[in-house]
Amino acid sequence: MQPHATLPVQPWMTAPDARATLDALAAAGIAARFVGGCVRDALAGRAVGDIDIAVDREPEAVMKALRAAAIKVVPTGIKHGTVTAVVAGKPFEITTLRRDVETFGRHARVAFTDDWRADAARRDFTINAMSCDRDGGLWDFFGGRDDLAAGRVRFVGDAATRIDEDVLRILRFFRFHAWFGRPPFDAAGLAACAAAAARLRDLSAERVRKETLRLLEAPDPAPTVAAMAGIGLFAHWIPEYAGTALLDLVVANETRAVDVDGLRRLAALLAPASDATAFGKRLRLSTQEALRLEVMLAPTPALDVRDDPAIRRQIHELARVLYLDRLMRFDAAADPARWARARDLASTWDAPELPVGGADALAAGMKAGPKVGALISALEAWWVAGDFAAGREACLAELRRRIAAGDHA
């Protein structure tokens, strides 16, 4: 079968590690093509990350061929036809062509095949169903190249059937639209997602979180998010959704700062009064992620960027990551210069630690107890108010003065 078109040969296709892998397969008579995301991204002119390869022989033959060429091979998913070749530390996931025998939910009973079209027909979207050989020959059975050029995300085959096979494809439809699509949405795909929206409740929190965060990391996810809300998707996992106004602000600020963060953008979708703890549990956020969410949703402290001491005080209070989270929700357009200064300080200034502690209070004659902690806290407030200028000797002098004056009583 002749290729449908040609993809200009890319450096990643001819790199020594890729060439060694393909040479080992070819020596055993195994046909191999690059598939999926690497082909899509190359056609879109984007950086290629993971490189996946499909082959027309069963995994045992693939492993034998790789080992004969002294290439390390790991049976990462051999039951599903996948092995991983590791060349000079770089992994290549190699999967035998498959065809569906029976589907049930997101699982399927498959059989290995040598039919490239049957394998492509199993994939979710046309832009992900293309393959190419090492010389750039491009196979595109379902019009993925034209869809990619048009900014159209379209299911392979019947959209409702593909969603029935795996409900996660609803979120993937929107995620790929955020990254590769342009309006309008594919009508059949959008309608199928709307019809199956309630089934999102059947998905695990981990899968919902992963897809949602990856969607939100797109350069401008707000139009896609608005479309998701328009067909009622958020009612099933994120009922706290409050619109995209704050998301637009966060995206604009992150673009200025070249600092994209999916969790920060997710928080921007939630109503200010949302219960951060409940939301974190629902989406199985880590402890650190839940803390960040809580700080972003908290009404206080209101950011103060009027001068450097005020900025430093709040960086010290919140710590760098949490301060940046709050800063990205601040209207930079109100005072662009001061916002930029706050961003720079948060990125470069290391908040110091109070140079005295409870041991110094005990050495100065205080008795152990809660009053020691209260005194140190008051001393720290004095030190912070002085813009962290007081060194250890000055702090010790102030500590002794307060003890002598009975400020700790």
Coordinates of C-alpha atoms in Angstrom, one line a residue:
M1 CA 0.0 0.0 0.0
Q2 CA 1.4 3.4 -1.0
P3 CA 1.4 6.3 1.4
H4 CA -1.3 9.0 1.0
A5 CA 1.1 11.9 1.3
T6 CA 4.6 12.8 2.5
L7 CA 5.8 14.3 5.8
P8 CA 9.1 16.1 5.4
V9 CA 11.7 14.0 7.3
Q10 CA 12.3 15.4 10.8
P11 CA 15.4 15.2 12.9
W12 CA 13.7 13.0 15.4
M13 CA 13.0 10.5 12.7
T14 CA 16.6 10.1 11.7
A15 CA 18.3 10.5 15.1
P16 CA 20.7 7.7 16.0
D17 CA 18.4 6.2 18.7
A18 CA 15.4 6.1 16.4
R19 CA 17.5 4.8 13.5
A20 CA 18.9 2.0 15.6
T21 CA 15.5 0.9 16.7
L22 CA 14.0 0.9 13.2
D23 CA 17.1 -0.9 11.8
A24 CA 16.7 -3.7 14.3
L25 CA 13.1 -4.2 13.4
A26 CA 13.8 -4.0 9.7
A27 CA 16.5 -6.6 10.0
A28 CA 13.9 -9.1 11.2
G29 CA 11.5 -8.2 8.4
I30 CA 9.2 -6.2 10.7
A31 CA 7.4 -3.2 9.2
A32 CA 7.4 -0.2 11.5
R33 CA 5.9 3.2 11.4
F34 CA 5.8 6.2 13.7
V35 CA 2.2 6.7 15.0
G36 CA 0.0 9.0 17.0
G37 CA 1.1 12.2 18.7
C38 CA 4.6 12.4 17.2
V39 CA 3.2 12.4 13.7
R40 CA 0.4 14.9 14.6
D41 CA 2.8 17.3 16.3
A42 CA 5.3 17.1 13.4
L43 CA 2.5 18.0 10.9
A44 CA 1.4 20.8 13.2
G45 CA 5.0 22.2 13.4
R46 CA 5.2 21.6 17.1
A47 CA 7.9 20.0 19.2
V48 CA 7.8 16.3 19.3
G49 CA 8.0 14.6 22.7
D50 CA 7.3 10.9 23.1
I51 CA 7.9 8.8 20.0
D52 CA 5.6 5.8 19.6
I53 CA 6.0 3.1 17.0
A54 CA 3.6 0.5 15.6
V55 CA 4.7 -2.8 14.1
D56 CA 3.0 -5.6 12.1
R57 CA 4.4 -8.5 14.1
E58 CA 3.6 -9.9 17.5
P59 CA 5.5 -8.7 20.6
E60 CA 7.6 -11.8 21.0
A61 CA 9.0 -11.3 17.5
V62 CA 9.7 -7.6 18.3
M63 CA 11.5 -8.5 21.5
K64 CA 13.6 -11.1 19.7
A65 CA 14.6 -8.6 17.0
L66 CA 15.6 -5.9 19.5
R67 CA 17.6 -8.3 21.6
A68 CA 19.4 -9.6 18.5
A69 CA 20.6 -6.0 18.0
A70 CA 21.7 -5.7 21.7
I71 CA 18.9 -3.2 22.4
K72 CA 17.4 -3.2 25.9
V73 CA 13.7 -4.2 25.8
V74 CA 11.1 -4.0 28.6
P75 CA 7.8 -5.9 28.3
T76 CA 5.8 -2.9 29.6
G77 CA 2.4 -3.9 28.3
I78 CA 3.0 -7.2 26.5
K79 CA -0.6 -8.4 27.2
H80 CA -1.7 -5.5 25.0
G81 CA 1.1 -5.9 22.5
T82 CA 3.4 -3.1 23.9
V83 CA 7.1 -3.4 24.6
T84 CA 9.5 -0.5 25.2
A85 CA 12.9 -0.3 23.5
V86 CA 15.5 1.7 25.3
V87 CA 18.4 3.1 23.2
A88 CA 21.0 5.3 24.8
G89 CA 18.5 6.0 27.6
K90 CA 15.7 7.0 25.3
P91 CA 12.5 4.9 25.4
F92 CA 10.5 4.0 22.3
E93 CA 7.1 2.4 23.0
I94 CA 6.4 -0.2 20.3
T95 CA 3.0 -1.7 19.9
T96 CA 1.7 -4.4 17.7
L97 CA -1.1 -3.5 15.3
R98 CA -4.5 -4.5 16.8
R99 CA -8.1 -4.8 15.8
D100 CA -11.1 -4.8 18.2
V101 CA -12.9 -8.1 18.6
E102 CA -15.2 -6.9 21.3
T103 CA -15.5 -3.7 23.3
F104 CA -17.0 -3.1 26.7
G105 CA -16.6 0.2 28.4
R106 CA -13.1 1.5 28.1
H107 CA -11.8 -2.1 27.8
A108 CA -11.7 -4.2 24.7
R109 CA -10.8 -7.7 23.6
V110 CA -8.4 -7.3 20.8
A111 CA -6.5 -9.5 18.3
F112 CA -3.1 -8.7 16.8
T113 CA -3.2 -8.0 13.1
D114 CA -1.1 -6.8 10.2
D115 CA -3.8 -4.4 9.0
W116 CA -2.7 -0.8 9.4
R117 CA -6.1 0.6 8.6
A118 CA -7.8 -1.6 11.2
D119 CA -5.4 -0.4 13.8
A120 CA -5.9 3.3 12.8
A121 CA -9.7 2.8 13.1
R122 CA -9.3 2.0 16.8
R123 CA -7.9 5.4 17.6
D124 CA -10.0 8.2 19.0
F125 CA -9.6 11.2 16.7
T126 CA -8.5 11.5 13.1
I127 CA -5.6 13.7 14.0
N128 CA -4.2 10.9 16.2
A129 CA -4.8 8.1 13.6
M130 CA -2.0 9.0 11.2
S131 CA 1.3 7.1 10.8
C132 CA 4.5 7.6 8.8
D133 CA 7.6 5.6 7.9
R134 CA 11.2 6.6 8.4
D135 CA 11.2 8.2 4.9
G136 CA 8.3 10.5 5.6
G137 CA 5.6 8.4 3.8
L138 CA 2.3 9.4 5.5
W139 CA -0.7 7.1 5.9
D140 CA -3.9 9.0 6.7
F141 CA -7.0 6.8 6.4
F142 CA -9.5 9.2 7.9
G143 CA -8.5 12.7 6.8
G144 CA -6.5 13.7 9.9
R145 CA -4.1 15.9 8.0
D146 CA -6.9 18.0 6.6
D147 CA -8.6 18.1 10.0
L148 CA -5.4 19.3 11.6
A149 CA -5.0 22.1 9.0
A150 CA -8.6 23.1 9.6
G151 CA -8.4 23.1 13.4
R152 CA -11.0 20.4 13.5
V153 CA -11.1 17.7 16.1
R154 CA -13.2 14.8 14.8
F155 CA -13.8 11.3 16.1
V156 CA -12.7 8.4 14.0
G157 CA -16.0 6.8 12.9
D158 CA -19.2 7.3 14.8
A159 CA -18.7 9.7 17.7
A160 CA -21.2 8.2 20.0
T161 CA -19.8 4.7 19.5
R162 CA -16.2 5.9 20.3
I163 CA -17.4 7.6 23.5
D164 CA -19.3 4.5 24.5
E165 CA -16.0 2.6 24.2
D166 CA -14.3 5.1 26.6
V167 CA -16.2 7.9 28.3
L168 CA -12.9 9.7 28.9
R169 CA -12.9 10.6 25.2
I170 CA -15.4 13.3 26.1
L171 CA -12.7 15.2 28.0
R172 CA -10.1 14.2 25.4
F173 CA -12.3 15.7 22.7
F174 CA -12.2 19.1 24.5
R175 CA -8.5 18.8 25.5
F176 CA -7.4 18.3 21.9
H177 CA -9.7 21.1 20.7
A178 CA -8.0 23.4 23.2
W179 CA -4.6 22.5 21.9
F180 CA -5.3 22.0 18.2
G181 CA -8.8 23.2 17.4
R182 CA -10.5 26.3 16.1
P183 CA -14.1 27.2 16.1
P184 CA -16.6 25.9 15.3
F185 CA -16.5 22.5 17.1
D186 CA -17.2 19.4 15.0
A187 CA -21.0 19.3 15.4
A188 CA -21.3 15.5 15.6
G189 CA -18.6 15.3 18.2
L190 CA -20.0 18.1 20.3
A191 CA -23.5 16.5 20.2
A192 CA -22.2 13.1 21.2
C193 CA -20.3 14.6 24.1
A194 CA -23.4 16.4 25.3
A195 CA -25.6 13.3 25.1
A196 CA -23.1 11.3 27.2
A197 CA -22.2 14.0 29.6
A198 CA -23.8 12.4 32.7
R199 CA -21.5 9.4 32.2
L200 CA -18.5 11.5 33.3
R201 CA -19.5 10.6 36.8
D202 CA -18.4 7.0 36.1
L203 CA -14.8 8.2 35.6
S204 CA -12.1 8.0 38.3
A205 CA -11.1 11.3 39.9
E206 CA -7.5 10.7 38.8
R207 CA -8.5 10.5 35.1
V208 CA -10.7 13.6 35.3
R209 CA -8.0 15.6 37.0
K210 CA -5.3 14.6 34.6
E211 CA -7.3 15.4 31.4
T212 CA -8.7 18.7 32.9
L213 CA -5.3 20.0 33.9
R214 CA -3.8 19.1 30.5
L215 CA -6.6 20.9 28.8
L216 CA -6.2 24.0 31.0
E217 CA -2.5 24.2 30.1
A218 CA -3.3 25.0 26.5
P219 CA -2.3 28.6 25.4
D220 CA -6.0 29.9 25.5
P221 CA -8.3 27.3 27.1
A222 CA -11.2 29.7 27.9
P223 CA -13.2 29.3 24.7
T224 CA -13.1 25.5 25.1
V225 CA -14.0 25.7 28.8
A226 CA -17.0 27.9 27.9
A227 CA -18.1 25.3 25.4
M228 CA -17.8 22.5 28.0
A229 CA -19.9 24.5 30.4
G230 CA -22.4 25.2 27.6
I231 CA -23.3 21.5 27.3
G232 CA -23.4 20.9 31.1
L233 CA -20.1 19.0 31.6
F234 CA -19.1 20.7 34.8
A235 CA -22.3 19.8 36.6
H236 CA -21.0 16.3 36.9
W237 CA -17.5 17.0 38.4
I238 CA -17.0 20.7 39.0
P239 CA -20.4 22.2 40.1
E240 CA -18.4 25.1 41.6
Y241 CA -17.7 26.4 38.1
A242 CA -18.2 30.2 38.0
G243 CA -17.3 31.2 34.4
T244 CA -14.1 32.1 32.6
A245 CA -13.6 35.8 33.6
L246 CA -10.9 35.1 36.1
L247 CA -9.4 32.4 33.9
D248 CA -8.9 35.0 31.2
L249 CA -7.0 37.2 33.7
V250 CA -4.9 34.3 34.9
V251 CA -4.0 33.3 31.4
A252 CA -3.0 36.8 30.5
N253 CA -0.8 37.1 33.6
E254 CA 0.8 33.7 33.0
T255 CA 1.5 34.7 29.4
R256 CA 3.3 37.8 30.7
A257 CA 5.3 35.7 33.2
V258 CA 5.8 32.7 30.9
D259 CA 4.6 30.5 33.8
V260 CA 1.7 28.2 32.9
D261 CA 0.1 26.2 35.7
G262 CA -3.0 24.0 35.2
L263 CA -4.0 23.9 38.9
R264 CA -3.8 27.7 39.0
R265 CA -6.1 27.9 36.0
L266 CA -8.5 25.3 37.5
A267 CA -8.8 27.4 40.7
A268 CA -9.7 30.4 38.5
L269 CA -12.9 28.5 37.4
L270 CA -14.2 28.0 40.9
A271 CA -16.6 30.3 42.8
P272 CA -14.7 32.3 45.5
A273 CA -16.8 30.7 48.3
S274 CA -16.0 27.1 47.1
D275 CA -15.0 24.6 49.7
A276 CA -11.3 23.9 48.7
T277 CA -11.1 20.9 51.0
A278 CA -14.2 19.2 49.5
F279 CA -13.0 20.0 46.0
G280 CA -9.6 18.6 46.7
K281 CA -10.9 15.4 48.0
R282 CA -13.3 15.0 45.0
L283 CA -10.5 15.3 42.5
R284 CA -7.9 13.5 44.7
L285 CA -5.6 16.5 44.8
S286 CA -2.3 16.0 46.7
T287 CA -1.8 17.7 50.0
Q288 CA 0.3 20.4 48.4
E289 CA -2.2 20.9 45.6
A290 CA -5.1 21.2 48.1
L291 CA -3.1 23.8 50.1
R292 CA -2.5 25.9 47.0
L293 CA -6.1 25.7 46.1
E294 CA -7.2 26.8 49.6
V295 CA -4.8 29.8 49.5
M296 CA -5.9 30.8 46.0
L297 CA -9.6 30.8 47.0
A298 CA -9.1 32.6 50.3
P299 CA -10.3 36.2 50.4
T300 CA -7.2 37.3 52.4
P301 CA -4.6 38.5 52.4
A302 CA -5.4 41.0 49.7
L303 CA -2.3 41.5 47.6
D304 CA -0.4 44.8 48.2
V305 CA 2.1 45.7 45.5
R306 CA 2.5 49.4 46.2
D307 CA 6.1 49.1 47.3
D308 CA 8.9 46.6 47.7
P309 CA 8.6 46.2 51.5
A310 CA 4.9 45.3 51.1
I311 CA 5.7 42.8 48.5
R312 CA 8.5 41.2 50.5
R313 CA 6.2 41.0 53.6
Q314 CA 3.6 39.0 51.7
I315 CA 6.2 36.8 50.0
H316 CA 7.5 36.0 53.5
E317 CA 3.9 35.3 54.7
L318 CA 2.8 33.1 51.9
A319 CA 6.1 31.6 50.6
R320 CA 7.1 31.9 47.0
V321 CA 4.8 29.4 45.3
L322 CA 1.6 30.5 47.1
Y323 CA 2.4 34.1 46.6
L324 CA 2.8 33.6 42.8
D325 CA -0.5 31.7 42.8
R326 CA -2.2 34.8 44.3
L327 CA -0.3 37.2 42.1
M328 CA -1.4 35.5 38.9
R329 CA -5.0 36.2 40.0
F330 CA -4.2 39.9 40.5
D331 CA -5.2 42.5 37.9
A332 CA -1.8 43.3 36.4
A333 CA -3.4 45.9 34.0
A334 CA -4.2 48.1 37.0
D335 CA -0.5 48.7 37.6
P336 CA 1.7 46.8 35.2
A337 CA 5.0 48.1 36.5
R338 CA 4.3 47.2 40.1
W339 CA 2.9 43.8 39.1
A340 CA 6.0 43.0 37.2
R341 CA 8.1 44.1 40.1
A342 CA 6.2 41.8 42.4
R343 CA 6.6 38.9 39.9
D344 CA 10.4 39.6 39.8
L345 CA 10.8 39.7 43.5
A346 CA 8.8 36.5 44.0
S347 CA 11.0 34.8 41.5
T348 CA 14.4 36.1 42.8
W349 CA 14.1 37.2 46.5
D350 CA 14.6 34.5 49.1
A351 CA 12.7 35.2 52.2
P352 CA 15.1 35.0 55.2
E353 CA 14.4 33.2 58.5
L354 CA 14.1 35.1 61.8
P355 CA 17.7 35.0 63.1
V356 CA 16.6 34.3 66.7
G357 CA 14.4 31.7 68.3
G358 CA 13.0 30.1 71.4
A359 CA 16.4 29.0 72.6
D360 CA 17.6 32.6 72.7
A361 CA 14.5 33.6 74.8
L362 CA 15.3 30.8 77.3
A363 CA 19.0 31.8 77.4
A364 CA 17.8 35.3 78.2
G365 CA 16.0 34.1 81.3
M366 CA 12.5 33.2 80.2
K367 CA 10.8 30.0 81.4
A368 CA 9.7 27.4 78.9
G369 CA 6.1 27.7 78.0
P370 CA 3.6 29.2 75.6
K371 CA 4.8 32.7 76.4
V372 CA 8.0 32.0 74.6
G373 CA 6.2 31.3 71.4
A374 CA 4.1 34.4 71.7
L375 CA 7.2 36.5 72.3
I376 CA 9.0 35.1 69.3
S377 CA 5.9 35.7 67.1
A378 CA 5.7 39.3 68.3
L379 CA 9.4 39.7 67.6
E380 CA 9.1 38.3 64.1
A381 CA 6.3 40.8 63.4
W382 CA 8.6 43.6 64.5
W383 CA 11.4 42.2 62.3
V384 CA 9.1 41.8 59.2
A385 CA 7.8 45.4 59.7
G386 CA 11.4 46.6 59.5
D387 CA 11.7 44.9 56.1
F388 CA 13.9 42.1 57.5
A389 CA 16.8 44.6 58.0
A390 CA 17.6 43.7 61.6
G391 CA 20.4 41.1 62.0
R392 CA 20.9 38.7 64.8
E393 CA 22.5 41.1 67.2
A394 CA 19.7 43.7 66.7
C395 CA 17.1 41.0 67.1
L396 CA 18.7 39.7 70.3
A397 CA 18.8 43.3 71.7
E398 CA 15.1 43.7 70.9
L399 CA 14.4 40.3 72.5
R400 CA 16.1 41.3 75.7
R401 CA 14.4 44.7 75.7
R402 CA 11.0 43.1 75.5
I403 CA 11.8 40.5 78.2
A404 CA 13.0 43.3 80.5
A405 CA 9.9 45.4 79.7
G406 CA 7.7 42.5 80.5
D407 CA 6.2 42.4 77.0
H408 CA 6.0 38.6 77.3
A409 CA 3.9 38.6 80.5

